[in-house]
Short mmCIF file of C-alpha atoms in Angstrom, two decimals:
data_model
loop_
_atom_site.label_atom_id
_atom_site.label_comp_id
_atom_site.label_asym_id
_atom_site.label_seq_id
_atom_site.Cartn_x
_atom_site.Cartn_y
_atom_site.Cartn_z
CA MET A 1 0.04 -0.04 -0.31
CA THR A 2 1.36 3.41 -0.64
CA THR A 3 1.11 6.05 1.09
CA ALA A 4 -0.38 9.36 -0.67
CA ALA A 5 1.79 12.16 -0.66
CA LEU A 6 0.13 15.91 -0.01
CA GLN A 7 1.99 19.01 -1.45
CA THR A 8 1.67 22.20 -1.28
CA VAL A 9 4.13 25.43 -2.40
CA LEU A 10 5.64 27.70 0.81
CA THR A 11 7.30 30.94 -0.28
CA VAL A 12 9.69 32.15 2.45
CA PRO A 13 9.06 36.30 2.35
CA GLN A 14 12.53 38.23 2.62
CA ARG A 15 11.54 39.39 6.15
CA PHE A 16 12.16 36.46 7.93
CA ARG A 17 15.73 36.29 6.91
CA GLY A 18 18.64 34.69 9.06
CA PRO A 19 21.77 35.37 6.79
CA GLU A 20 21.92 37.38 3.80
CA GLY A 21 19.78 36.07 1.16
CA VAL A 22 18.18 33.06 3.11
CA ALA A 23 15.58 31.85 5.85
CA ASN A 24 16.27 32.12 8.82
CA GLY A 25 16.61 27.98 9.66
CA GLY A 26 15.00 28.30 13.36
CA TRP A 27 11.56 29.21 11.42
CA ILE A 28 12.04 26.96 8.71
CA ALA A 29 12.11 24.68 11.79
CA GLY A 30 9.42 25.89 13.42
CA THR A 31 7.40 25.65 10.02
CA MET A 32 8.19 21.94 9.67
CA ALA A 33 7.10 21.34 13.00
CA GLU A 34 3.44 22.80 12.42
CA VAL A 35 3.11 21.11 9.65
CA LEU A 36 3.97 17.11 10.64
CA ASN A 37 2.27 17.58 14.12
CA GLY A 38 1.53 20.90 15.48
CA GLY A 39 5.06 20.86 17.42
CA ARG A 40 3.04 19.44 20.52
CA SER A 41 5.63 16.53 20.35
CA ALA A 42 9.90 17.07 19.24
CA VAL A 43 10.31 17.45 15.48
CA GLU A 44 13.88 16.82 14.48
CA VAL A 45 14.83 19.50 11.36
CA THR A 46 17.30 18.83 9.75
CA LEU A 47 18.78 21.56 7.62
CA HIS A 48 20.44 20.31 4.55
CA ALA A 49 21.07 23.78 1.93
CA PRO A 50 19.79 27.09 2.68
CA THR A 51 16.00 27.66 1.85
CA PRO A 52 16.47 30.56 -0.70
CA LEU A 53 13.79 33.40 0.20
CA GLU A 54 10.97 34.93 -1.96
CA THR A 55 11.06 31.43 -4.13
CA GLU A 56 7.93 28.55 -4.61
CA LEU A 57 10.06 25.89 -2.88
CA ARG A 58 7.96 22.00 -2.92
CA LEU A 59 6.48 21.09 0.89
CA GLU A 60 5.64 17.47 0.55
CA HIS A 61 3.90 15.75 3.63
CA VAL A 62 4.52 11.84 3.49
CA ALA A 63 3.50 9.47 6.05
CA ASN A 64 5.78 10.84 9.37
CA THR A 65 8.10 13.00 7.50
CA VAL A 66 7.89 16.11 5.89
CA SER A 67 9.99 17.24 3.34
CA LEU A 68 11.18 21.20 1.96
CA SER A 69 12.53 20.85 -1.96
CA ARG A 70 13.12 22.88 -4.87
CA GLY A 71 12.92 21.19 -7.97
CA ASP A 72 15.06 17.62 -7.44
CA ASP A 73 17.04 19.29 -4.43
CA LEU A 74 16.48 18.68 -0.92
CA LEU A 75 16.49 21.80 1.63
CA VAL A 76 14.88 20.54 4.69
CA GLU A 77 13.05 17.35 6.31
CA ALA A 78 11.69 17.13 9.78
CA ILE A 79 10.37 13.93 11.86
CA PRO A 80 8.87 12.70 14.67
CA VAL A 81 11.80 12.39 17.60
CA ALA A 82 10.50 9.59 20.64
CA GLU A 83 12.06 12.06 23.61
CA ASP A 84 10.47 15.50 26.31
CA LEU A 85 12.54 18.18 24.93
CA LYS A 86 13.02 19.86 28.65
CA GLY A 87 15.63 23.24 28.29
CA PRO A 88 18.56 24.96 29.97
CA GLY A 89 16.29 25.80 32.89
CA PHE A 90 14.77 29.67 33.80
CA VAL A 91 15.97 31.96 34.78
CA PRO A 92 13.59 35.61 35.36
CA PHE A 93 12.82 37.72 33.43
CA ASN A 94 14.59 40.93 34.89
CA ASP A 95 17.55 39.01 35.20
CA ALA A 96 17.19 37.54 31.04
CA ALA A 97 16.56 41.22 30.13
CA ARG A 98 19.74 42.53 32.12
CA ALA A 99 21.63 39.76 30.19
CA GLU A 100 20.98 41.44 27.12
CA ALA A 101 23.11 43.88 28.04
CA GLY A 102 26.74 41.54 27.56
CA PHE A 103 25.00 40.05 23.93
CA ALA A 104 28.24 39.44 21.73
CA GLY A 105 26.62 40.24 18.46
CA PHE A 106 26.43 44.84 19.92
CA LYS A 107 29.71 44.35 19.21
CA ALA A 108 30.02 42.62 16.12
CA HIS A 109 27.22 40.64 14.59
CA PRO A 110 27.82 38.13 11.37
CA PHE A 111 23.77 38.62 10.61
CA ALA A 112 22.64 41.91 11.53
CA GLU A 113 19.77 41.77 9.81
CA CYS A 114 18.65 38.09 11.17
CA PHE A 115 15.06 38.16 11.88
CA ALA A 116 15.87 36.48 15.17
CA CYS A 117 18.81 37.99 16.89
CA GLY A 118 19.53 40.76 14.59
CA LEU A 119 19.69 44.40 14.78
CA ARG A 120 15.90 45.45 13.10
CA GLU A 121 13.18 47.54 14.13
CA PRO A 122 11.21 46.93 17.13
CA GLY A 123 7.96 45.08 15.36
CA ASP A 124 9.98 44.14 12.73
CA GLY A 125 12.54 41.53 14.26
CA LEU A 126 12.10 39.29 17.13
CA ARG A 127 15.52 41.15 18.78
CA ILE A 128 16.42 38.64 20.65
CA PHE A 129 19.71 39.72 22.12
CA PRO A 130 21.06 36.86 24.45
CA GLY A 131 24.01 37.44 27.39
CA PRO A 132 26.04 35.61 29.67
CA VAL A 133 24.18 35.21 32.83
CA ALA A 134 26.43 35.69 35.69
CA GLY A 135 27.22 32.93 37.99
CA SER A 136 25.96 30.37 35.19
CA ASP A 137 26.80 28.71 31.77
CA LEU A 138 24.08 30.23 30.97
CA VAL A 139 22.53 33.36 28.25
CA ALA A 140 19.81 34.69 28.22
CA ALA A 141 17.12 37.38 26.97
CA GLY A 142 13.86 39.01 27.55
CA TRP A 143 10.97 38.54 24.96
CA ARG A 144 8.93 41.09 24.61
CA VAL A 145 6.02 39.18 22.15
CA PRO A 146 5.16 42.19 18.84
CA PHE A 147 1.47 41.58 18.34
CA THR A 148 3.14 42.40 14.47
CA VAL A 149 4.44 38.38 15.06
CA ALA A 150 1.04 36.77 16.12
CA GLY A 151 -1.45 34.76 13.69
CA GLU A 152 -5.61 34.56 14.50
CA ASP A 153 -4.55 31.90 16.42
CA GLY A 154 -2.05 33.39 18.02
CA VAL A 155 1.82 33.17 17.82
CA PRO A 156 2.55 30.48 15.20
CA ALA A 157 4.94 27.69 15.12
CA SER A 158 7.27 29.50 13.15
CA ILE A 159 8.11 32.56 14.88
CA ILE A 160 8.18 30.34 18.11
CA GLY A 161 11.22 27.93 16.36
CA ALA A 162 13.12 31.03 15.17
CA VAL A 163 13.18 32.33 18.93
CA LEU A 164 15.12 28.85 19.95
CA ASP A 165 17.31 29.43 17.00
CA CYS A 166 19.50 32.27 17.04
CA ILE A 167 20.33 31.74 21.32
CA THR A 168 21.80 28.42 21.03
CA GLY A 169 24.33 29.65 18.77
CA TRP A 170 25.03 32.63 21.12
CA ALA A 171 25.57 30.35 23.38
CA HIS A 172 28.94 29.55 21.74
CA PHE A 173 29.79 32.74 19.97
CA GLY A 174 32.05 35.52 20.47
CA PRO A 175 31.75 39.06 19.34
CA GLY A 176 31.81 38.12 15.01
CA GLU A 177 31.87 34.93 15.64
CA SER A 178 29.33 32.34 12.99
CA ALA A 179 28.02 29.38 12.36
CA LEU A 180 25.28 27.67 10.52
CA LEU A 181 22.19 25.77 11.91
CA GLY A 182 22.72 22.49 10.80
CA ARG A 183 19.58 20.42 12.85
CA LEU A 184 17.10 21.76 15.41
CA ALA A 185 14.94 19.88 17.51
CA VAL A 186 11.69 22.10 18.76
CA GLN A 187 8.82 21.00 20.87
CA ILE A 188 6.11 24.13 22.06
CA HIS A 189 4.54 23.10 25.14
CA ARG A 190 2.23 25.85 25.78
CA ARG A 191 0.79 28.60 23.61
CA VAL A 192 3.06 32.21 23.04
CA HIS A 193 0.41 35.21 23.62
CA PRO A 194 1.17 38.75 21.60
CA GLY A 195 2.49 41.44 24.19
CA GLY A 196 3.41 38.87 26.75
CA ARG A 197 6.74 38.77 28.14
CA TYR A 198 8.31 35.68 28.66
CA SER A 199 12.59 34.18 29.53
CA VAL A 200 14.96 33.15 26.12
CA VAL A 201 17.31 31.07 27.96
CA ALA A 202 19.87 28.61 26.31
CA ARG A 203 23.15 26.99 27.46
CA PRO A 204 26.13 24.97 25.28
CA THR A 205 25.48 21.35 25.58
CA GLY A 206 29.31 20.20 23.92
CA ARG A 207 31.33 20.94 20.58
CA ASP A 208 32.78 18.02 18.50
CA GLY A 209 35.59 19.15 15.59
CA ARG A 210 33.43 22.08 13.45
CA LYS A 211 29.60 20.88 15.31
CA MET A 212 28.45 22.45 18.42
CA PHE A 213 25.88 21.80 20.21
CA GLY A 214 23.05 24.07 22.49
CA GLU A 215 19.76 24.23 23.83
CA SER A 216 17.79 26.05 24.64
CA ALA A 217 13.99 27.08 25.82
CA ILE A 218 11.08 29.96 26.30
CA TYR A 219 9.84 30.26 30.18
CA GLU A 220 6.68 31.72 31.29
CA ALA A 221 7.10 34.50 34.51
CA ASP A 222 6.57 31.84 36.70
CA GLY A 223 8.74 29.71 35.22
CA THR A 224 6.47 27.22 33.27
CA LEU A 225 8.11 26.09 30.11
CA VAL A 226 6.74 27.06 27.03
CA ALA A 227 8.96 25.36 24.51
CA ALA A 228 12.11 24.08 24.20
CA ALA A 229 14.85 23.13 21.53
CA ARG A 230 18.37 21.24 20.90
CA ALA A 231 20.64 22.43 18.52
CA THR A 232 22.82 21.43 16.00
CA TRP A 233 25.25 24.33 14.31
CA ILE A 234 28.63 23.89 12.34
CA ALA A 235 31.20 26.51 12.17
CA PRO A 236 32.28 27.65 8.77
CA ARG A 237 36.44 25.66 7.77
#
C-alpha cells in the first residue's frame, strides 16, 4: 500500500531572513514542525541546504516525514522524535532582560539583518539579544512578544522556532563569530501570547570538531516551560 503525499507550495518572505539571502533556520524548523504535528511533540528538523527567500518551494508531507525541496534538491527534512525536550533551566524575566547588555552581537554581528537576533527595528525583527547570565553557563534574553508576529490563532510555531534557534548559537559565539544551523529539534508545550513577556534561555552542551551543540527554552514569568529545543551548529572551515 502506498501512502499518498500531500503537497503544497511554500514561499519564505524576505522578512524571515537569517544570513543574507536565505531563510532563518529556526523559522523554517518551526514551519516544518507545525506541518508535521503542530509542534506538540518533538520534531527534529535537518537543514540539508540553505532555503532561498521569495522562491516557490515544494512542501511535501508523506506519512511521518515532511520535506522541503527546490526542484530535485532536498533542502529540509523533518521527522518526529521520541523524546521530551525540557530546556536548560529557568532565568527570571528581569534577570534575562539584564543579561542582554552583554550580547556579543552588539560589538560585532555577522548577520545583523537576522529576523531572530538581528538589529532590526522593533516590531519587524524579534530582537532576541542573549547575553551571559552571571555565575552560570547560560545565556538569556527577555522576549517582549510583538503583536506583529501573531496570527489569528496566536503566535505560530514558525516564530517560536526562530526564537529558539539563534540563542543556541550565541551560547557559543563571541563577537563576530558565526556558524550555520544544521539541525533543530523543537517541541511546543504551551501557547505564546502576543504582548506577553517571556524568558528565553540557552546553554552550550558540547562541541565536536566543527559541530557545536546547544539547548534552549522559552519560559513564562513563573518558570512554566513554554517551548524547548536542541540544536546542532556547523562552524565554517
